[in-house]
Short mmCIF file of C-alpha atoms and ligand atoms in Angstrom, two decimals:
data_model
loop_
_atom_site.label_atom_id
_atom_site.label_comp_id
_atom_site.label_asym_id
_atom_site.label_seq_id
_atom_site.Cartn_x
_atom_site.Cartn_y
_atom_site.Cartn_z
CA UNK A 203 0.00 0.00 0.00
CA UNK A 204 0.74 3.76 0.11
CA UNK A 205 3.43 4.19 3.02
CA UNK A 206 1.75 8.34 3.18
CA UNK A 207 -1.96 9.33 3.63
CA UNK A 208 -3.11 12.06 1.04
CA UNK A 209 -4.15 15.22 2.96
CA UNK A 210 -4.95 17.55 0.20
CA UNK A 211 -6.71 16.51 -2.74
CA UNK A 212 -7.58 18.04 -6.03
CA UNK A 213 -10.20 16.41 -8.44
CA UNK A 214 -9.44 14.88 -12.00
CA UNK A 215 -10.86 16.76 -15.16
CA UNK A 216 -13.33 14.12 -16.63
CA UNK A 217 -13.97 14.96 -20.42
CA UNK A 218 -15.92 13.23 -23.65
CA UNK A 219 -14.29 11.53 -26.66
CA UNK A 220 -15.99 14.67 -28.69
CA UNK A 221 -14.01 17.00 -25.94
CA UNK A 222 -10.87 15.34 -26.40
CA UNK A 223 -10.66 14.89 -29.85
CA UNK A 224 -11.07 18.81 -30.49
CA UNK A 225 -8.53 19.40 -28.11
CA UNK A 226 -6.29 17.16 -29.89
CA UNK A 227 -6.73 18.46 -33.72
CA UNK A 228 -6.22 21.92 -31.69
CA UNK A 229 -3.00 21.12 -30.28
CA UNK A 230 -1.81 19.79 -33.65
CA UNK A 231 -1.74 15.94 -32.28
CA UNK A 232 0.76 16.66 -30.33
CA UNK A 233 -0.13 16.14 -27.12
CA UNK A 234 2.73 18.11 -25.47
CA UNK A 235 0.54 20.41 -26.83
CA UNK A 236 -2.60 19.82 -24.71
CA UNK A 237 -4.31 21.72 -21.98
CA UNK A 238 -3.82 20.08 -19.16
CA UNK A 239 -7.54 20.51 -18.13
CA UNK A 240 -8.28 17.72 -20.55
CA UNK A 241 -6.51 15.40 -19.37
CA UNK A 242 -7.65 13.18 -16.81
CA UNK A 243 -4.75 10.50 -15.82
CA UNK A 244 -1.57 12.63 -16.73
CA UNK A 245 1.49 10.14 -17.27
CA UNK A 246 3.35 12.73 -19.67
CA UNK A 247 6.33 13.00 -17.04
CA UNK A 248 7.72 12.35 -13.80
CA UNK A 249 9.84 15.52 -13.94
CA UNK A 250 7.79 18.23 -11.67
CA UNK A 251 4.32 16.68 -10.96
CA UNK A 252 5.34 14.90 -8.02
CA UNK A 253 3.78 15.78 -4.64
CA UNK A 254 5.24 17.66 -2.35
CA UNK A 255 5.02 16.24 1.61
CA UNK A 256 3.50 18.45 4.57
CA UNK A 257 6.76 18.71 5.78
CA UNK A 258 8.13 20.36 2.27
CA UNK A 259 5.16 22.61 2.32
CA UNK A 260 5.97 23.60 6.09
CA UNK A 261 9.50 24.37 4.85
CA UNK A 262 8.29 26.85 2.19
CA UNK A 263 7.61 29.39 5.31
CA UNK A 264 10.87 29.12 6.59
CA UNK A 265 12.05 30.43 3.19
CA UNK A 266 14.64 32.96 3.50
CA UNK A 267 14.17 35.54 0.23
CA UNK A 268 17.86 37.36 1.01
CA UNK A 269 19.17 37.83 -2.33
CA UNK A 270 22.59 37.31 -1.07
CA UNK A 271 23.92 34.62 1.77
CA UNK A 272 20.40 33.29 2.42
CA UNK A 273 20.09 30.81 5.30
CA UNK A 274 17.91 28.91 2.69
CA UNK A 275 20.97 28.92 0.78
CA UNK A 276 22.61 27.82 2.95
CA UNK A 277 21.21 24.98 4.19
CA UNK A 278 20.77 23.81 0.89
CA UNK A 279 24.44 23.78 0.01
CA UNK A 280 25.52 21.72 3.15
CA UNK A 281 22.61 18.99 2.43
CA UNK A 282 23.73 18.54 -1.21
CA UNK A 283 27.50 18.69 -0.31
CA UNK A 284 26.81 15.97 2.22
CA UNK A 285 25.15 14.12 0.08
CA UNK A 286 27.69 14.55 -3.23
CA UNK A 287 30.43 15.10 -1.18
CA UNK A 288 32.04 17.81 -4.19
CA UNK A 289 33.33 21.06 -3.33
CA UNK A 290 31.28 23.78 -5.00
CA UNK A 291 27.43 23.04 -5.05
CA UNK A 292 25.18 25.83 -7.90
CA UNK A 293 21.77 26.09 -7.42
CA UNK A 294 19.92 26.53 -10.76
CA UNK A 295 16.81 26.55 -11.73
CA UNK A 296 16.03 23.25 -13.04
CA UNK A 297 18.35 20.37 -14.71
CA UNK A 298 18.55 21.74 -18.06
CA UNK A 299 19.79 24.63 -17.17
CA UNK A 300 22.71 22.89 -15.08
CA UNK A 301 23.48 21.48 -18.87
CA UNK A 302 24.18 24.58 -20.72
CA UNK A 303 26.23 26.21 -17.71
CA UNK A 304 27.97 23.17 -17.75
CA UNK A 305 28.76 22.27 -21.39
CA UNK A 306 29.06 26.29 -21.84
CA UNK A 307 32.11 26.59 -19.12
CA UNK A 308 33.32 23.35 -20.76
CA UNK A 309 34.08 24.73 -24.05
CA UNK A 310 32.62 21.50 -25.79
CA UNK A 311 33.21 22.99 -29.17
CA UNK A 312 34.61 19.99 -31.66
CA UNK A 313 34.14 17.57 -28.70
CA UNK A 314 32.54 14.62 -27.37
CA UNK A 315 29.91 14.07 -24.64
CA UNK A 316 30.46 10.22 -23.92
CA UNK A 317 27.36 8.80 -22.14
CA UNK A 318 25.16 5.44 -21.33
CA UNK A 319 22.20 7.59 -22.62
CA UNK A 320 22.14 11.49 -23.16
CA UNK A 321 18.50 12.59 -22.48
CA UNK A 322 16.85 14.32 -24.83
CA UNK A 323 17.66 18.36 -23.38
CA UNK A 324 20.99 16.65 -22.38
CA UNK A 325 21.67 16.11 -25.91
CA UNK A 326 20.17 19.19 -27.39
CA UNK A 327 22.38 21.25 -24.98
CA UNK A 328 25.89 19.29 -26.12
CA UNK A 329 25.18 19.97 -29.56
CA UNK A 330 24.19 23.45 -28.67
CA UNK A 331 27.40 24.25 -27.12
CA UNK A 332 28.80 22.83 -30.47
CA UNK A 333 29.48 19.28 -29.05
CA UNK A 334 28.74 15.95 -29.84
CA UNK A 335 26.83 13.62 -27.72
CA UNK A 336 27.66 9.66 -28.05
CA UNK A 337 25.37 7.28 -26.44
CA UNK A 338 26.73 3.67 -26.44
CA UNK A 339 23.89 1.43 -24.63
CA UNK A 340 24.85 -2.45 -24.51
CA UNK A 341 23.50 -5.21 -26.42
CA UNK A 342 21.78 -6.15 -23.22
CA UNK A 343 20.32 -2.60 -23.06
CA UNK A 344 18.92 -2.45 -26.39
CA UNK A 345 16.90 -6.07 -25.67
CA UNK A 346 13.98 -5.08 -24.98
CA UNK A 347 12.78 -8.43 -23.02
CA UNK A 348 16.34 -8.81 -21.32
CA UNK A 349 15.91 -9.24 -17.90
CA UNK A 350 19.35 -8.25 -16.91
CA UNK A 351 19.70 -5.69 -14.07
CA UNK A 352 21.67 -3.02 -15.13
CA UNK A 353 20.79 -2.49 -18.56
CA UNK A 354 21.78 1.30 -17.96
CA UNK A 355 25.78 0.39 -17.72
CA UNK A 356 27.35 1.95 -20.98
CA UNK A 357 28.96 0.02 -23.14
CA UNK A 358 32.68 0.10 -21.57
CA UNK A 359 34.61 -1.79 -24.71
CA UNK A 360 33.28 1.26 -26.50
CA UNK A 361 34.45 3.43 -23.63
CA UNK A 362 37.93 1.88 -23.33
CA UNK A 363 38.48 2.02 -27.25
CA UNK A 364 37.78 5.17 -27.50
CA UNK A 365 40.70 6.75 -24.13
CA UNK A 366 42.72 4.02 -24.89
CA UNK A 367 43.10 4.37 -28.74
CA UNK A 368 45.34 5.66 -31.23
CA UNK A 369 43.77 9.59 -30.30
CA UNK A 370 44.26 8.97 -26.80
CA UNK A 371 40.48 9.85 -25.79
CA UNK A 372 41.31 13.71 -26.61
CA UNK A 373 38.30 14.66 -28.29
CA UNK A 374 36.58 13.20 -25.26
CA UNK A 375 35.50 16.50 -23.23
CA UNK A 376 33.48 14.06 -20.83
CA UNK A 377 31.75 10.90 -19.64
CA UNK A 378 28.32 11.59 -18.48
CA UNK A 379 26.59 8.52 -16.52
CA UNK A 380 23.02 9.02 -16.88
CA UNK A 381 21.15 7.68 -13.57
CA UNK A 382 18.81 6.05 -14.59
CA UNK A 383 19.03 6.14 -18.36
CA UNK A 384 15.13 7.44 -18.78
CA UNK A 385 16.04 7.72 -22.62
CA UNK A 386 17.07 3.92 -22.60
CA UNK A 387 14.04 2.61 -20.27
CA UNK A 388 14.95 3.72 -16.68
CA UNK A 389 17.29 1.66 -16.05
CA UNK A 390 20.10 1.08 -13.27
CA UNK A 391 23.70 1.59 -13.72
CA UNK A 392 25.69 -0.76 -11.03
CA UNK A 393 28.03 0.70 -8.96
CA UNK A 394 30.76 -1.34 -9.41
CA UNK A 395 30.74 -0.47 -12.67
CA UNK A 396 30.40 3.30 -12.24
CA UNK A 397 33.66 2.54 -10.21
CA UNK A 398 35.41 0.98 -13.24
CA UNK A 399 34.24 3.58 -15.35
CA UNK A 400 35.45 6.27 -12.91
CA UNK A 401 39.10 4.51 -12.38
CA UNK A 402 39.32 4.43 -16.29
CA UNK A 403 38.38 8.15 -16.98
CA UNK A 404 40.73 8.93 -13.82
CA UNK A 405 43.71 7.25 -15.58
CA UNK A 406 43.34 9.09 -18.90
CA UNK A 407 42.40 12.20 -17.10
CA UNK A 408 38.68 12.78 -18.32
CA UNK A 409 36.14 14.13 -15.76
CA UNK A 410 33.59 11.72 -14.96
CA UNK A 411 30.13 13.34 -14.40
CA UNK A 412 26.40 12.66 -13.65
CA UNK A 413 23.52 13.16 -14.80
CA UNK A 414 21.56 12.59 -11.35
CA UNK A 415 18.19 13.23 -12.09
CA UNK A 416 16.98 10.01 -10.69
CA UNK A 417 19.97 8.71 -7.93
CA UNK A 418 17.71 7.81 -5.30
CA UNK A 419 15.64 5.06 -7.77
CA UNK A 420 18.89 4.97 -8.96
CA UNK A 421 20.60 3.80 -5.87
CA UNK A 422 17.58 1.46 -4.90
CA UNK A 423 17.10 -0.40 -7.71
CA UNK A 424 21.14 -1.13 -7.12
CA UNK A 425 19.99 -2.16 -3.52
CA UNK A 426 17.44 -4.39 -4.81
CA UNK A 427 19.29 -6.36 -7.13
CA UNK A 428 22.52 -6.92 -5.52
CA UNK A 429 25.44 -4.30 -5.91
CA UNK A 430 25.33 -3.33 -2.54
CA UNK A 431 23.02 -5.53 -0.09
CA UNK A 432 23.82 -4.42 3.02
CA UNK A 433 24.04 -0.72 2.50
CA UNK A 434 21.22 1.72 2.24
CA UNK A 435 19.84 3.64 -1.09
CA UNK A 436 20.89 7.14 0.90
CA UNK A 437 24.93 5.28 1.12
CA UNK A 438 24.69 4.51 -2.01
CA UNK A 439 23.81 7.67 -3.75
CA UNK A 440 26.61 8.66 -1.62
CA UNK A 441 29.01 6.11 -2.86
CA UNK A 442 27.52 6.83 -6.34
CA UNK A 443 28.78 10.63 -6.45
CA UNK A 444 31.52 10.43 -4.73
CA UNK A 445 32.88 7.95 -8.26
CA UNK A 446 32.67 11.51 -9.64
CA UNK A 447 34.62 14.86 -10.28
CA UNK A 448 30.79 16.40 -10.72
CA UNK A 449 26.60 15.85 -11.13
CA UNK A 450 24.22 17.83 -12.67
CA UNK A 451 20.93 17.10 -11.54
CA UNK A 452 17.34 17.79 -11.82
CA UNK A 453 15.47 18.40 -8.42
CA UNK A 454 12.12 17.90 -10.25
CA UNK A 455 12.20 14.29 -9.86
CA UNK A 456 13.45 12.08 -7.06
CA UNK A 457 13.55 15.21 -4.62
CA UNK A 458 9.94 16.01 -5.37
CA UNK A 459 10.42 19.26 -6.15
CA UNK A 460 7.82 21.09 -8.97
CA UNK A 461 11.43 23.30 -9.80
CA UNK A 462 14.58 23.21 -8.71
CA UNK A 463 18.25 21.68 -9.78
CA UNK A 464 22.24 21.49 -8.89
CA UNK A 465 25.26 21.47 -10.07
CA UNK A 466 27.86 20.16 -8.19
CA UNK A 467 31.53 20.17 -9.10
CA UNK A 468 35.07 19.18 -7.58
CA UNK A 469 37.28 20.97 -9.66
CA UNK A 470 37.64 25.31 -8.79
CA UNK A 471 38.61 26.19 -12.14
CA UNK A 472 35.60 24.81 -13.84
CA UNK A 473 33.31 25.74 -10.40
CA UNK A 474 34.03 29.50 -11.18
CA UNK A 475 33.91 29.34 -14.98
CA UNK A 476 30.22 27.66 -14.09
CA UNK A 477 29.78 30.31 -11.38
CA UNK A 478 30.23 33.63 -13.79
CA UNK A 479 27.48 31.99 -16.10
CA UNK A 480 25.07 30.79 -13.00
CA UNK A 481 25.22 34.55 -11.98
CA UNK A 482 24.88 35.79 -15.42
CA UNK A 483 22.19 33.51 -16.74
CA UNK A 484 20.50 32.19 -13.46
CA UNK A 485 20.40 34.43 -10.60
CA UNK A 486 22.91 35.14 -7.94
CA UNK A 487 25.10 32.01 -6.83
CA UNK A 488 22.98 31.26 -3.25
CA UNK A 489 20.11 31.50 -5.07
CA UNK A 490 20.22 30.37 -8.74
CA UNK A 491 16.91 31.01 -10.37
CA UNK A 492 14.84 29.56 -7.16
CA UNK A 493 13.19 31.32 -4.49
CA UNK A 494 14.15 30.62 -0.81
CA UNK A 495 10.98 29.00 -0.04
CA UNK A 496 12.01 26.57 -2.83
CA UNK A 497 15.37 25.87 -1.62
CA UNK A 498 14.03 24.97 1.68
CA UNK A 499 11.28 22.36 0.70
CA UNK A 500 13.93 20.85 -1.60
CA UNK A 501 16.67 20.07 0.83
CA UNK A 502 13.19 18.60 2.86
CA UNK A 503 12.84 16.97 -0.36
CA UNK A 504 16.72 15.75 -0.19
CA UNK A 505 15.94 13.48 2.88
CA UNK A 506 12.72 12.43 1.45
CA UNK A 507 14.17 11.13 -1.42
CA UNK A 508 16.33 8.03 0.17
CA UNK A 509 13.50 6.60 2.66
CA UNK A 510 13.90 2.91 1.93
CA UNK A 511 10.12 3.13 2.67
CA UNK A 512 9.11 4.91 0.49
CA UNK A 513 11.26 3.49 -2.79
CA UNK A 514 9.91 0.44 -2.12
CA UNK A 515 6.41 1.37 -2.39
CA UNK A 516 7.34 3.27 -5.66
CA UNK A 517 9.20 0.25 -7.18
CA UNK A 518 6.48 -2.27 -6.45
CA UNK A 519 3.80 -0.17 -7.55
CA UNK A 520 5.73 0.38 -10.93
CA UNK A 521 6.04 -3.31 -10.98
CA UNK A 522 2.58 -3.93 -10.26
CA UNK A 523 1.37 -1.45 -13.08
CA UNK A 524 3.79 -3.09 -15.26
CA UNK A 525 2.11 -6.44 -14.81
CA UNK A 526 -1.08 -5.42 -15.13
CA UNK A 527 -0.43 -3.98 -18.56
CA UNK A 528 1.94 -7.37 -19.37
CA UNK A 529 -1.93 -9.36 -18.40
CA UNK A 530 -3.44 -7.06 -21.14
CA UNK A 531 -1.15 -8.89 -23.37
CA UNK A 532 1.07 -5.81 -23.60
CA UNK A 533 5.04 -5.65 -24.66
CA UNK A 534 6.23 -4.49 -21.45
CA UNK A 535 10.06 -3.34 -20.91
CA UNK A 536 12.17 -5.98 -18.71
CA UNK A 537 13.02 -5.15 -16.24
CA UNK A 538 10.47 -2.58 -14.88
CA UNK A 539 12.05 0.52 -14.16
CA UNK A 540 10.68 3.20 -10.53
CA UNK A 541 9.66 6.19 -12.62
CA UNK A 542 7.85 4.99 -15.67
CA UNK A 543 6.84 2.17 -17.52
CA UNK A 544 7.37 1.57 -21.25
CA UNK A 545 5.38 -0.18 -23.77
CA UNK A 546 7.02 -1.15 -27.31
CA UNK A 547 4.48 0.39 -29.53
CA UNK A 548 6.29 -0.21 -32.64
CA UNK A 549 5.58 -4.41 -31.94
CA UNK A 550 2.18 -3.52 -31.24
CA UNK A 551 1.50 -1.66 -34.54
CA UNK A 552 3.74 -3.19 -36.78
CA UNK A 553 1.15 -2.17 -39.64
CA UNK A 554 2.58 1.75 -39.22
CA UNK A 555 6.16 2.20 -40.54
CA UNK A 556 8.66 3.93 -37.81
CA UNK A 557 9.20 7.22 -40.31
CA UNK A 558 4.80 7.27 -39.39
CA UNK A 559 5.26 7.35 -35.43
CA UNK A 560 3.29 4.39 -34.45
CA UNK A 561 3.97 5.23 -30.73
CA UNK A 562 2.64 8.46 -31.37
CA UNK A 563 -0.39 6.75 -32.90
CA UNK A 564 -1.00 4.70 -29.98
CA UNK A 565 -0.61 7.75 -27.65
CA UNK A 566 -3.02 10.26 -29.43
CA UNK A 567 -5.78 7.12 -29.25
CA UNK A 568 -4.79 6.54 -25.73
CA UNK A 569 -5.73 10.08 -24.77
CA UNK A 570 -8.76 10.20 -26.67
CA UNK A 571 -10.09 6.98 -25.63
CA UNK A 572 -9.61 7.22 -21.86
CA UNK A 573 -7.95 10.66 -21.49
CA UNK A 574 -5.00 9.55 -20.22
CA UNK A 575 -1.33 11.25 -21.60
CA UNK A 576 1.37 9.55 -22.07
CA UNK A 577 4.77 10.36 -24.03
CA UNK A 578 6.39 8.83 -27.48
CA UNK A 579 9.73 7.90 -27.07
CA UNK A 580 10.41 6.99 -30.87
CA UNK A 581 11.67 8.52 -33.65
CA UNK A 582 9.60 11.65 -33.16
CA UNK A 583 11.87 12.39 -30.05
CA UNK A 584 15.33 11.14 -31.27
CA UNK A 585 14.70 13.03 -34.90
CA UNK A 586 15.34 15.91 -31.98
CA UNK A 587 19.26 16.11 -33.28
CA UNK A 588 19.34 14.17 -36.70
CA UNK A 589 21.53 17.23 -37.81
CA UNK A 590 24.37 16.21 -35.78
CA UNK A 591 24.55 12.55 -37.64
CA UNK A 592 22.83 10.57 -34.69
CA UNK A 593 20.77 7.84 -36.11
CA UNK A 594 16.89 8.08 -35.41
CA UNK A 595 15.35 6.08 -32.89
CA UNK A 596 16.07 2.43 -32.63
CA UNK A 597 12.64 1.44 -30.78
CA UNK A 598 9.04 3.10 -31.12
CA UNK A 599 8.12 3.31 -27.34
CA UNK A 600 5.27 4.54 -25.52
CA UNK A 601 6.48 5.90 -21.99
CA UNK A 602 3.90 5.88 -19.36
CA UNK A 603 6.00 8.07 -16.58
CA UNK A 604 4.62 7.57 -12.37
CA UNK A 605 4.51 11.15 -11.10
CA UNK A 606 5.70 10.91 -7.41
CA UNK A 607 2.87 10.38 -4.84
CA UNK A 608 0.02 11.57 -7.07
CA UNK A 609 -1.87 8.49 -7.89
CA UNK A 610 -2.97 5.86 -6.40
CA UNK A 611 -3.10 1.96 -7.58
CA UNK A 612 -6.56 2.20 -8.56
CA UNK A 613 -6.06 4.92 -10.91
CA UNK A 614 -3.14 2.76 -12.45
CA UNK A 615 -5.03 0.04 -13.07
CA UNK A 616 -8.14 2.28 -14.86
CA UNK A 617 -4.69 3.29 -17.15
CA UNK A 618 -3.85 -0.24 -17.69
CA UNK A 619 -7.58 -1.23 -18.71
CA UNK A 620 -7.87 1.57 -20.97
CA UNK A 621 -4.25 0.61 -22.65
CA UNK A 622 -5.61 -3.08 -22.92
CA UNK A 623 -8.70 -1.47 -24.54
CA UNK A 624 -6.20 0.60 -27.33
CA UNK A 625 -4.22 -2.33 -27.91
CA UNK A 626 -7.38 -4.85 -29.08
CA UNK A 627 -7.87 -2.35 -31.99
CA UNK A 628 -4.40 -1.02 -32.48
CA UNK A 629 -4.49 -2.84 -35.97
CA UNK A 630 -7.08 0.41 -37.09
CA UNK A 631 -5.12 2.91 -35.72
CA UNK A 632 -2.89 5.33 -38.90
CA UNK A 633 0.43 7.25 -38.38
CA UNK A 634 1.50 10.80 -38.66
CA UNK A 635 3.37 13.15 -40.40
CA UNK A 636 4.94 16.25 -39.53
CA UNK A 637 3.45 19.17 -40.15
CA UNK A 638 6.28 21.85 -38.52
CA UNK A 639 9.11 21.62 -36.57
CA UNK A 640 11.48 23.35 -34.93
CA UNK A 641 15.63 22.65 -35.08
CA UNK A 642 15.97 21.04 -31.54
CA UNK A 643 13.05 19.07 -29.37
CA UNK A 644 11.02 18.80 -31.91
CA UNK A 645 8.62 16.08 -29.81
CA UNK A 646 7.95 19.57 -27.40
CA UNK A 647 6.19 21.73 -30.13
CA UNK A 648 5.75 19.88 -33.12
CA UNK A 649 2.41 20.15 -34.88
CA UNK A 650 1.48 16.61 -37.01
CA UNK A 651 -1.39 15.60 -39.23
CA UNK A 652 -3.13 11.93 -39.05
CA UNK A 653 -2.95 10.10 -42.07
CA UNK A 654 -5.82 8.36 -43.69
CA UNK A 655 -5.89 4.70 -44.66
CA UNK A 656 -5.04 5.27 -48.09
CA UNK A 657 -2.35 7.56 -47.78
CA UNK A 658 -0.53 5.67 -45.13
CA UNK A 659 -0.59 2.84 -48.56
CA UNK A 660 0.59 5.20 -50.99
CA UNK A 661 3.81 6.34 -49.08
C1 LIG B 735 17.78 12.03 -17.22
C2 LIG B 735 17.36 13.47 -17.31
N1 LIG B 735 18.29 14.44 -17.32
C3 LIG B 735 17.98 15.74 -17.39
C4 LIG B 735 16.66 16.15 -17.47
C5 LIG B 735 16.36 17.62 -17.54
O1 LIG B 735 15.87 18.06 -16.32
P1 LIG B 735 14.86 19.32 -16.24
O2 LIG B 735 13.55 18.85 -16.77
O3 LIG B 735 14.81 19.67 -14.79
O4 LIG B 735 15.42 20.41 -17.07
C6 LIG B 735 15.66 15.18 -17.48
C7 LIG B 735 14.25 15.60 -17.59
O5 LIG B 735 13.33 14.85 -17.75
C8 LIG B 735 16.01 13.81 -17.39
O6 LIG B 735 15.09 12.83 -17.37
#
């Protein structure tokens, strides 16, 4: 069950099929796109929808709104330095925004952003600052039914080649360890491997960072499946950051927080180069684009995040969700990730061609069937940075993301009905094409047009 008891409660938007389907053709079918108010189960994201506890909101009063030196501040800097353990900790104002500061300062011109899995703004800001992001998931990774635990370890033959080849790893500005690789299906990295990875980049002398949106799920699902049994998910995070020279990381999802992120860094050089842009681009350096109030609830949200408690109740209710959907005869990712589960949309419609979005298909029919939003992960999304030569997406899937504390197991299993109930007539459903689009993140703002029967034949 629940470990919390819900104390404020706000009610769902119920709408018609007729509703829906005018908000859809009025958002361009994208359902990025849609108001909100039509929606009634909203499994778009995890990032920023969580719920915040009564002890966050009690912390929002106790917000200091100095602009310099706020206690807030403060407070917020010891809690992530104790938990990182690296020297100079910048607020900013969510995990994106860490990205540019960071790939900015690191003059990632001509270079390479090694990763497990860039996420999609992760990748958008490397090429941005004129870099090039490599993601080099495992054989294991890309399986879609393999049940192997740490499908989110990068491929480290690739990794070694490329420091220990004939360039010596120069072009290599980075390693970034996504945790957990949400691009790839949420999965774990191990820790013993972020170890080898960190002695490796420590021998040729390339900084080792991560991406921590998600180290507490992270650091649990390493609990649960062996790396470190008799430790704790809050010691592991620990031991997790402290394999690395830095961490960006997005407060809006294991920390609960509806804004917020960090950078942390080791080295001083590359801490004040980050600084001058953080005050330039964010806010000043104790406050970084939040308020005080929001500083406080998130270094609540910190402590929050590690309560063996409460990850368990979030990774069996994934799991649980994940079966239900398996029992509707659903292609369900192995293993089952905390903060989403994903659905291979491309088996279940092989009649649409990827270049068509079947997962987008599948998601526009969700919503207007049941109301419930969920997000492509196919080659709508990874088209995002075809310019810099990355191939397009490799699997059509349909993410349905678990915002933090906001819904309850009955409301997951209406979901899973109603995806049951869009699978046994997928074999109707037609694809898309793009209307417009920007440059970058296209899957964010792009505006598509259903195609009929016919047309889908004639292409
Ligand atoms: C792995 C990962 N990194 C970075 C980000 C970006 O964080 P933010 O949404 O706070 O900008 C996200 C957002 O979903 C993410 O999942």
């Amino acid at each position: 069950m629940e470990p919390y008891r819900i104390k404020a409660v706000e009610a769902l938007p119920f709408t018609d099929r007729e509703h829906r389907e005018r908000s859809l053709r009025e958002a361009g079918y994208n359902l990025f796109r849609v108001s909100a108010e039509d929606v009634t189960i909203d499994l778009l994201t995890d990032s920023g929808t969580g719920s915040m506890s009564a002890g966050q909101w009690a912390a929002l009063m106790e917000g200091d709104e100095a602009y310099a030196g706020a206690k807030s501040y403060r407070a917020f800097e010891d809690r992530v330095r104790d938990l990182t353990g690296h020297r100079h900790i910048l607020p900013v104002h969510q995990g994106r925004a860490g990205e540019r500061v960071l790939f900015q300062a690191m003059e990632l011109r001509g270079k390479v952003s090694f990763s497990n899995g860039h996420y999609d703004t992760t990748a958008a800001n490397v090429v941005l600052a004129g870099g090039r992001p490599v993601d080099t998931r495992t054989t294991k990774a890309r399986d879609f039914h393999s049940p192997y635990p740490f499908k989110g370890n990068l491929d480290l033959d690739a990794l070694r080649a490329r420091l220990l080849g004939r360039s010596g790893g120069e072009e290599v500005a980075l390693v970034l360890l996504t945790l957990t690789d949400n691009g790839g299906g949420g999965h774990p990295v191990a820790l013993s491997h972020a170890r080898e990875i960190a002695d490796l980049c420590r021998s040729r002398g390339v900084p080792l960072f991560l991406d921590a949106a998600r180290y507490a799920e992270n650091a649990y699902l390493n609990l649960l499946r062996g790396e470190a049994p008799q430790s704790s998910p809050e010691e592991i995070a620990r031991e997790f950051f402290r394999t690395a020279d830095g961490a960006l990381c997005s407060l809006r999802k294991d920390t609960f927080g509806n804004m917020g992120g960090f950078l942390s860094i080791d080295d001083d050089a590359l801490a004040e180069r980050c600084q001058e842009l953080v005050v330039a681009t964010e806010g000043f350096a104790t406050y970084g684009g939040m308020a005080g109030r929001d500083l406080a609830s998130l270094t609540r949200g910190i402590i929050e995040a590690t309560e063996p408690r409460y990850l368990a109740h979030r990774y069996s209710a994934a799991e649980a969700f994940a079966r239900a959907l398996a029992d509707e005869g659903l292609p369900v990712m192995r293993p089952t990730a905390c903060h989403a589960v994903y659905i291979d949309a491309g088996a279940v419609m092989r009649h649409i061609p990827a270049r068509e979005f079947p997962a987008v298909a599948f998601a526009n029919e969700l919503f207007l069937a049941a109301g419930v939003r969920s997000a492509e992960m196919g080659s709508l999304e990874a088209g995002t940075y075809a310019s810099s030569g990355e191939p397009a997406a490799q699997r059509e899937l349909l993410r349905l993301a678990l915002p933090r504390r906001v819904y309850t197991q009955s409301h997951l299993a209406y979901v899973a009905e109603a995806v049951g109930r869009v699978a046994s007539h997928a074999e109707r459903l037609t694809g898309y094409e793009v209307l417009h689009q920007p440059r970058h993140l296209r899957h964010f703002t792009a505006t598509l047009r259903p195609l009929d029967a016919s047309e889908s034949k004639r292409r």
